[in-house]
Short mmCIF file of C-alpha atoms and ligand atoms in Angstrom, two decimals:
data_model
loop_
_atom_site.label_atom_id
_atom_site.label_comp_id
_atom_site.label_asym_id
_atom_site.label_seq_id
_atom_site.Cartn_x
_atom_site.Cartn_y
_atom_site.Cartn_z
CA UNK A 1 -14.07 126.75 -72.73
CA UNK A 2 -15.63 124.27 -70.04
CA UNK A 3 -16.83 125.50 -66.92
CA UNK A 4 -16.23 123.06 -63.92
CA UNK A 5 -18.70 123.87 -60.92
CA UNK A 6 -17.92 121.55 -58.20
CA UNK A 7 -20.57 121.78 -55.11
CA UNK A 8 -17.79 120.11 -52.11
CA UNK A 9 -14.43 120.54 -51.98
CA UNK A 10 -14.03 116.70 -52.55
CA UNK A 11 -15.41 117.43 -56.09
CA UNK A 12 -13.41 120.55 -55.97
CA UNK A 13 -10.20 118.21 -55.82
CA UNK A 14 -10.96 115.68 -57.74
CA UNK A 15 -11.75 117.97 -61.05
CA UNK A 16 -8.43 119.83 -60.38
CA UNK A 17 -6.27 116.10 -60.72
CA UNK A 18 -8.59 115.79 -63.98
CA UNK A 19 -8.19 118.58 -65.69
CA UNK A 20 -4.84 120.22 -64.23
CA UNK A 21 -5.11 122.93 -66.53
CA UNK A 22 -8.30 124.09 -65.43
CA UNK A 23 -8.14 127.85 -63.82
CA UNK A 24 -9.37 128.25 -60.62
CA UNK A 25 -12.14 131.24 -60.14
CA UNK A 26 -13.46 132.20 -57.10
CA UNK A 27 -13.63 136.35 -56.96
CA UNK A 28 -12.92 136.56 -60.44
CA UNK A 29 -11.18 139.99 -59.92
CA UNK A 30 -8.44 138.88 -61.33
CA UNK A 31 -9.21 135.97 -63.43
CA UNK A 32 -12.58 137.85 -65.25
CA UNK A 33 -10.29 141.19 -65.93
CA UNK A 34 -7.78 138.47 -67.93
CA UNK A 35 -10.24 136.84 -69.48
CA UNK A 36 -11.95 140.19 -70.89
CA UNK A 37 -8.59 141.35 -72.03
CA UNK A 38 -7.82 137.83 -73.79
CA UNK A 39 -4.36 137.89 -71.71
CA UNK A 40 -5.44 133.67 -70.90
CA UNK A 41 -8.22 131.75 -72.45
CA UNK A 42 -7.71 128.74 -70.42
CA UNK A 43 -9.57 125.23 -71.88
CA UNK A 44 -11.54 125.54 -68.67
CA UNK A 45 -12.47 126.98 -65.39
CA UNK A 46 -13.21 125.94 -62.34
CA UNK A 47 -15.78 127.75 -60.65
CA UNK A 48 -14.67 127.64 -56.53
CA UNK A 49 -17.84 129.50 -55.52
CA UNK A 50 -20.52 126.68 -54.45
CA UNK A 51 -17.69 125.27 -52.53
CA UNK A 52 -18.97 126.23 -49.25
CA UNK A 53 -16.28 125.07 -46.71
CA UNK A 54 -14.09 127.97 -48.80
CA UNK A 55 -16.83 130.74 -47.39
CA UNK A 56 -16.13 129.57 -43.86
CA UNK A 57 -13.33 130.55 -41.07
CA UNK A 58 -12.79 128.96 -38.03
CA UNK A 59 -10.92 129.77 -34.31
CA UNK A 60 -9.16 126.43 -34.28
CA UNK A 61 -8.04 124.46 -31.47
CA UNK A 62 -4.28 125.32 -31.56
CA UNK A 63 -5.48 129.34 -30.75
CA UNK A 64 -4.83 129.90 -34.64
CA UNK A 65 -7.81 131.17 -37.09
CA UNK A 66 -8.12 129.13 -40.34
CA UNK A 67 -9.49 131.43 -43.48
CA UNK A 68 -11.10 129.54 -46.25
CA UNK A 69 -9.74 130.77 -49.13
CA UNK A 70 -13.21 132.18 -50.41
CA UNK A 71 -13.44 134.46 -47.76
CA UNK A 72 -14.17 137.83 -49.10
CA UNK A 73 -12.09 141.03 -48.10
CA UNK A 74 -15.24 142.60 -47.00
CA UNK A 75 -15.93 139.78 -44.81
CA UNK A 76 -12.58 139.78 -43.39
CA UNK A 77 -12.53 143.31 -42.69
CA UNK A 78 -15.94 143.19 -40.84
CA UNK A 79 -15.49 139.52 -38.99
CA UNK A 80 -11.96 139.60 -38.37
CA UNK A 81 -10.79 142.56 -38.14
CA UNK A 82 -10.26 142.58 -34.71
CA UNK A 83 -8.17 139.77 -34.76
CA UNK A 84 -5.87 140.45 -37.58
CA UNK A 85 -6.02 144.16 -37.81
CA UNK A 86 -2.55 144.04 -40.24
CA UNK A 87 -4.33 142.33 -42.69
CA UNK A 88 -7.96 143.90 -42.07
CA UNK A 89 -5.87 146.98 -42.66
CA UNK A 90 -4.07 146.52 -46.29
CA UNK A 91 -7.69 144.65 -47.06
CA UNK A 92 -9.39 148.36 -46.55
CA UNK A 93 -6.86 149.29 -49.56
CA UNK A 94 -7.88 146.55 -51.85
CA UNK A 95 -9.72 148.17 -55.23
CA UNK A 96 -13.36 149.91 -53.98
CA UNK A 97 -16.19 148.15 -52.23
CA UNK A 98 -17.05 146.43 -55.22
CA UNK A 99 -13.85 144.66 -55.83
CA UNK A 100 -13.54 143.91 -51.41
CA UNK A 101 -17.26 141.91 -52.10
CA UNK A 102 -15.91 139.67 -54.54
CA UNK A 103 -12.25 139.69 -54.15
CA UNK A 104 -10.78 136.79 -51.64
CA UNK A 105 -7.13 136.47 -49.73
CA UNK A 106 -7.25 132.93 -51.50
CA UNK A 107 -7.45 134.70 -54.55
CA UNK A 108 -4.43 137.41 -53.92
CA UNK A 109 -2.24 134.11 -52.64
CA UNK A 110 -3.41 132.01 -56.04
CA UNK A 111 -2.52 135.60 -58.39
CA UNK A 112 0.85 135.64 -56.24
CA UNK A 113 1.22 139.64 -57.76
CA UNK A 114 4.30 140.96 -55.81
CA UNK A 115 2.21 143.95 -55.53
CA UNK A 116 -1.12 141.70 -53.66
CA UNK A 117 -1.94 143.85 -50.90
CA UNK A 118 -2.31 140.90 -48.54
CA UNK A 119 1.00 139.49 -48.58
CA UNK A 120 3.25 141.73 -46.50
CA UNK A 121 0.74 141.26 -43.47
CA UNK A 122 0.58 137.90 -44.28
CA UNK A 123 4.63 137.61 -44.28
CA UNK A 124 4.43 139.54 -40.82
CA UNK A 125 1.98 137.66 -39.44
CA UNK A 126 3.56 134.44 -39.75
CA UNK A 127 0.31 133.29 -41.83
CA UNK A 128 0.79 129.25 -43.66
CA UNK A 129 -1.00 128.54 -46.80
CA UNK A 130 -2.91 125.35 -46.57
CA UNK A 131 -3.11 123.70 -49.89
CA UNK A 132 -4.61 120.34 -51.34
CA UNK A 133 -4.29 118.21 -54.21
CA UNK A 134 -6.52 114.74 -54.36
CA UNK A 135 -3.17 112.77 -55.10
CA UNK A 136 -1.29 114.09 -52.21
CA UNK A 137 -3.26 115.87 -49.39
CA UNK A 138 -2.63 118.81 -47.65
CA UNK A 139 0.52 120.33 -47.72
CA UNK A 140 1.20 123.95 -45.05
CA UNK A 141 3.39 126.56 -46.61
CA UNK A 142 4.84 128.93 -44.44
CA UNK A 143 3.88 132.41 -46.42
CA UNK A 144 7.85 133.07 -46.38
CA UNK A 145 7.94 129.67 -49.01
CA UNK A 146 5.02 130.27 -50.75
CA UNK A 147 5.76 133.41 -53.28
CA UNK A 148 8.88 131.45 -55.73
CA UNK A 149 9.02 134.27 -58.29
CA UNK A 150 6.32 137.33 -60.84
CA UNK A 151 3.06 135.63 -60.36
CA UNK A 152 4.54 132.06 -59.47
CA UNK A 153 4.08 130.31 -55.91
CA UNK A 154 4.81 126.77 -54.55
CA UNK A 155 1.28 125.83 -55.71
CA UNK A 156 1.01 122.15 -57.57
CA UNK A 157 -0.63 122.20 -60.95
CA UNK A 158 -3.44 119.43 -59.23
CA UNK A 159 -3.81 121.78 -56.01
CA UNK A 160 -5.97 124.31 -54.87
CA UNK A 161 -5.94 126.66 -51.98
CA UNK A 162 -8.40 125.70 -48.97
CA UNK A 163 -7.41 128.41 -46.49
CA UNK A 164 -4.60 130.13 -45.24
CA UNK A 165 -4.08 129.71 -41.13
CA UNK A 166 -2.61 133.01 -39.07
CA UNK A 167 -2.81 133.58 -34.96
CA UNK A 168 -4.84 136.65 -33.82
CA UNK A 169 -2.46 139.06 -33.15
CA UNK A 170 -0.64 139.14 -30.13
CA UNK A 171 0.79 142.62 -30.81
CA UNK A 172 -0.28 146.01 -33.05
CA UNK A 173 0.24 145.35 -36.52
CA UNK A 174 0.16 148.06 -39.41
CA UNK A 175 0.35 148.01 -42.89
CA UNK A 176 1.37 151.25 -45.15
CA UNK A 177 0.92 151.54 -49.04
CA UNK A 178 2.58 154.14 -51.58
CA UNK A 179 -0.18 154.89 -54.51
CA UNK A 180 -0.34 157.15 -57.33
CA UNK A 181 -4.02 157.96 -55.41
CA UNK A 182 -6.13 156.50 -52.23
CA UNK A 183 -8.17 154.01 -53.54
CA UNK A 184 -8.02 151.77 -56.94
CA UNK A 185 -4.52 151.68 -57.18
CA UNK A 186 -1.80 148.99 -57.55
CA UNK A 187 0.60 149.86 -54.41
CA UNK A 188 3.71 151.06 -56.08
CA UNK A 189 5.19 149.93 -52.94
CA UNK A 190 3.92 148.69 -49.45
CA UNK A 191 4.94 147.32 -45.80
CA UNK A 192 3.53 145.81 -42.49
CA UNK A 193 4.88 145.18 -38.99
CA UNK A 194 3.64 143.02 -36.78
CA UNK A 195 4.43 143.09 -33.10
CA UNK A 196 4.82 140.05 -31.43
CA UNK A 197 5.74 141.70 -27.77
CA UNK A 198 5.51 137.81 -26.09
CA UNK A 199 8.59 136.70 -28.34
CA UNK A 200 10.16 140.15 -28.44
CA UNK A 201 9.93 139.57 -32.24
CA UNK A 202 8.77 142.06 -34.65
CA UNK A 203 7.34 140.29 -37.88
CA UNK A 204 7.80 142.01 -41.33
CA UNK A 205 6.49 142.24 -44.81
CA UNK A 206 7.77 144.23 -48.14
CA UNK A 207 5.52 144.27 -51.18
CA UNK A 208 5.52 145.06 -54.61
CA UNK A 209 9.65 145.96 -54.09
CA UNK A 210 11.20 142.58 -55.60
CA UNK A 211 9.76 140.12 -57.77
CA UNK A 212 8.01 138.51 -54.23
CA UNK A 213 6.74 139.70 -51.65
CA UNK A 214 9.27 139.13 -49.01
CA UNK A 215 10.38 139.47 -45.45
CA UNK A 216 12.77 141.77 -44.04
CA UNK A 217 15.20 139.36 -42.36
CA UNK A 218 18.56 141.43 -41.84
CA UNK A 219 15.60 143.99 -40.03
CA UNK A 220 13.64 141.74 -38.17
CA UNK A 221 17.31 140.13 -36.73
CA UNK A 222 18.31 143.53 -35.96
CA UNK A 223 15.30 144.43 -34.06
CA UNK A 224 15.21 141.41 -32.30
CA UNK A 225 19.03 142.18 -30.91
CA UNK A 226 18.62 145.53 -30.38
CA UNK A 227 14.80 146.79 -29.75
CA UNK A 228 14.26 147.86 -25.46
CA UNK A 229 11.12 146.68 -25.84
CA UNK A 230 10.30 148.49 -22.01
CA UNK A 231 11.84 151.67 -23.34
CA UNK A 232 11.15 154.67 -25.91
CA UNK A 233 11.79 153.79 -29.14
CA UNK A 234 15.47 154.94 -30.29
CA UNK A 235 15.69 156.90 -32.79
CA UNK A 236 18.78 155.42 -34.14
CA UNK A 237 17.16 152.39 -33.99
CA UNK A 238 14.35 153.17 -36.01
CA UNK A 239 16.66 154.46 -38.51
CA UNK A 240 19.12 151.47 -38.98
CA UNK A 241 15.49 149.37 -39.18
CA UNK A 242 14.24 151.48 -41.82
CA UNK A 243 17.75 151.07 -43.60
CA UNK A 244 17.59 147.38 -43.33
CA UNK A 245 14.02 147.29 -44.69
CA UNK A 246 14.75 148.90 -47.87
CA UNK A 247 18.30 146.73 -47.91
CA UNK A 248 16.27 143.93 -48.28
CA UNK A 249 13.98 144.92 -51.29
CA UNK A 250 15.28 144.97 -54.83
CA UNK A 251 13.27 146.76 -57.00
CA UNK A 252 12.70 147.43 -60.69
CA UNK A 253 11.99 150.59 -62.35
CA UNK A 254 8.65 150.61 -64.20
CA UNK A 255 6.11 152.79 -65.18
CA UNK A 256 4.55 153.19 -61.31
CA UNK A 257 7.84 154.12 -59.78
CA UNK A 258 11.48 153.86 -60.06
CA UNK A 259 13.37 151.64 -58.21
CA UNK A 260 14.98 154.18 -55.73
CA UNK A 261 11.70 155.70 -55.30
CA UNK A 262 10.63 152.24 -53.74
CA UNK A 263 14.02 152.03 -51.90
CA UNK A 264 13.29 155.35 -50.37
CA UNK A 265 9.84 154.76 -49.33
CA UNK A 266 10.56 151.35 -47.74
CA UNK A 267 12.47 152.99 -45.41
CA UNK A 268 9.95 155.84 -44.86
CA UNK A 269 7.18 152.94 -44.45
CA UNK A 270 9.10 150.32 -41.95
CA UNK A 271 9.72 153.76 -40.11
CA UNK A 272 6.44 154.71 -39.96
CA UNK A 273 4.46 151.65 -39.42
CA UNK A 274 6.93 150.72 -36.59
CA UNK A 275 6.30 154.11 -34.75
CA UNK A 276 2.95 153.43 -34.93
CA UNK A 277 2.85 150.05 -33.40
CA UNK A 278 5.33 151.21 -30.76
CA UNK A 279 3.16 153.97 -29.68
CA UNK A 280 0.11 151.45 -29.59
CA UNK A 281 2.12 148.79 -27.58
CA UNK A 282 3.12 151.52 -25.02
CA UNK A 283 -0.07 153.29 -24.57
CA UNK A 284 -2.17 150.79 -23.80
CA UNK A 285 -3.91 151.12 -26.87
CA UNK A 286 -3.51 147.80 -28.11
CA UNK A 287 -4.72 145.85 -24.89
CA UNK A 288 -7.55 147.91 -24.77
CA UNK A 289 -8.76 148.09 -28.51
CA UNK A 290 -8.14 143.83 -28.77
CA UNK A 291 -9.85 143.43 -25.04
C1 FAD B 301 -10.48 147.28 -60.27
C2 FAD B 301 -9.55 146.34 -59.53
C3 FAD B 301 -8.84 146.83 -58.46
C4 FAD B 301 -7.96 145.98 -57.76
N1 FAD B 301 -7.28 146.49 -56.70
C5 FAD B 301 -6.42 145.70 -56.02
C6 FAD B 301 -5.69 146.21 -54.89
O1 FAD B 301 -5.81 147.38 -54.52
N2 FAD B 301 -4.84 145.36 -54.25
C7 FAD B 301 -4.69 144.05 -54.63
O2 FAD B 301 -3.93 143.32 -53.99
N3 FAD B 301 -5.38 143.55 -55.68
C8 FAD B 301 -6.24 144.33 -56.37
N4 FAD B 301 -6.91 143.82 -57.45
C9 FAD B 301 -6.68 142.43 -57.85
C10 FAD B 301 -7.67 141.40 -57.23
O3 FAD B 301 -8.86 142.02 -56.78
C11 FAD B 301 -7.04 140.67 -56.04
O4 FAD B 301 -5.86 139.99 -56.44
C12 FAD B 301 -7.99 139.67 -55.37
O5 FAD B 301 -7.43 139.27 -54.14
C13 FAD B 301 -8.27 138.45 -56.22
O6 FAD B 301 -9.20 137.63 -55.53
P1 FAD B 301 -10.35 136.84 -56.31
O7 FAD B 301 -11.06 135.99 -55.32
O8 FAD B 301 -11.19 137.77 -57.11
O9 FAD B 301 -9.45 135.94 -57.27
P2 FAD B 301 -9.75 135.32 -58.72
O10 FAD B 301 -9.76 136.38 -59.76
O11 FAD B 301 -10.92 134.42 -58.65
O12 FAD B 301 -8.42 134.44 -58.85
C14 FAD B 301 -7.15 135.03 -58.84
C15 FAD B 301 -6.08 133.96 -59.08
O13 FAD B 301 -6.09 133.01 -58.02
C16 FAD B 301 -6.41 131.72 -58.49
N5 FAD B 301 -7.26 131.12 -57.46
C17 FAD B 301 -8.40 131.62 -56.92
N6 FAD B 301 -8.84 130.83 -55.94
C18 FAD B 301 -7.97 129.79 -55.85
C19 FAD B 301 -7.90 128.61 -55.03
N7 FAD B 301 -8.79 128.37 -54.05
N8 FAD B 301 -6.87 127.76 -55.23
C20 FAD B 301 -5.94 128.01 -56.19
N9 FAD B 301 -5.96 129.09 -57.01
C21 FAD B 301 -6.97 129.97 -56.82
C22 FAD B 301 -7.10 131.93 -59.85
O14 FAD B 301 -6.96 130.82 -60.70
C23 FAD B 301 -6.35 133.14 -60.36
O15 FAD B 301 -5.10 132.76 -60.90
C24 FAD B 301 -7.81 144.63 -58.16
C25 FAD B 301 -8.56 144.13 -59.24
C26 FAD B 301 -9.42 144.98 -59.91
C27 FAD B 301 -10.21 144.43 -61.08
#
């Protein structure tokens, strides 16, 4: 097996168009756990981590913040948090401090596991996937195109990830996962909202329910229609969302849960994580936790 250890992204590229086949490692929290089990012996790898620009995140000029793709949960928990508390939130689920050192966003979004803890903030959140081949150049993925089926995405065989690109949140966001325990555990099913109060839009995000992560739509339409957002919440309402939520997922029996199971606690979770944001948005507590 070769190992590929490009030192710029330019070199990054360029041995990704050579040797398509190559498998991209940057956490390895994924990759090193298939490689001990021999589920993939791929002819080579390419090492992502002396690729510095991947490390990095910037506020860009458009108001949005662009992630490298080699930022580390533990990084994005403690340097963005504030900004993108959905995400910051199903990153404080991810494996145990161990696995949040190593393991990257860029690396969830190259896995594409419909049970990836960051997708359904990253579906909420209205996040796009920037992605680069040498060939062709960048191409943006709105997260809602990027998951095509178990473990596949839109990504090119000649591209790599760079970053993924997501506005600080204008709203609360939450994110809620079912496990067999609290930590270490593939979610047997999760959710996030994200509030976006300006567009009286409420963003939404299913995982590990369907063979992609996906959004709500029928749910977020409904809401949209029918949410007072200068009122209480109603609890009819919240039910019909909840309803809608787990309309939308369609989910498999296996060994962590059967499908109604999920069903069930989709509902429960869109429920749940809505109440929550609702109470932040109309105490205050938002404002005054992102001022
Ligand atoms: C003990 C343990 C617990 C875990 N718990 C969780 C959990 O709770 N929730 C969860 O979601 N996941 C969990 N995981 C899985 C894993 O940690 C995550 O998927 C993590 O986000 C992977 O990131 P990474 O940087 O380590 O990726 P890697 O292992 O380096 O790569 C993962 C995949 O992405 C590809 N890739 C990486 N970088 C790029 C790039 N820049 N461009 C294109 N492709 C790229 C690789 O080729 C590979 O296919 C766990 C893993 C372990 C071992």
């Amino acid at each position: 097996m070769d190992f590929l250890r490009p030192g710029i992204w330019a070199e990054a590229l360029a041995a990704k168009a050579d040797r398509p086949e190559a498998l991209p490692v940057q956490g390895g929290t994924d990759v090193m756990v298939e490689l001990n089990f021999d589920t993939r012996r791929p002819a080579a790898l390419l090492d992502l981590n002396r690729v510095a620009e991947l490390a990095a995140w910037t506020a860009e000029p458009d108001g949005r913040l662009r992630v490298g793709a080699g930022v580390t949960y533990a990084r994005l928990i403690a340097e963005l948090g504030d900004r993108l508390p959905g995400l910051a939130q199903a990153a404080r689920t991810v494996g145990s401090p161990q696995i949040r050192n190593r393991g990257t966003v860029g690396g969830n979004l190259g896995a594409a596991s419909p049970a990836g803890d960051s997708h359904p903030p990253l579906l909420a959140g209205d996040a796009v996937v920037e992605v680069e081949s040498a060939a062709r150049g960048v191409r943006m993925i709105p997260a809602a195109e990027f998951y095509l089926g178990v473990k596949r995405s839109a990504l090119e065989p000649d591209e790599l990830i760079r970053a993924f690109w997501m506005s600080p949140a204008s709203g609360p966001q939450y994110f809620s996962k079912v496990g067999t325990r609290n930590a270490m555990v593939i979610a047997v099913c999760s959710f996030a909202v994200a509030l976006h109060p300006g567009e009286r839009r409420v963003g939404t995000g299913i995982g590990s329910a369907a063979p992609t992560p996906r959004r709500a739509v029928a749910a977020e339409e409904f809401l949209a229609a029918e949410l007072d957002w200068d009122a209480r919440l109603d609890p009819a309402v919240l039910a019909r969302f909840g309803e809608l939520a787990a309309g939308a997922a369609s989910p498999i029996d296996d060994v962590r849960g059967t499908a109604d199971y999920r069903r069930h606690a989709i509902a429960v979770m869109a429920r749940r994580t809505l109440t929550w944001a609702w109470n932040d948005l109309r105490s205050g507590r938002f404002e005054r936790r992102a001022s």
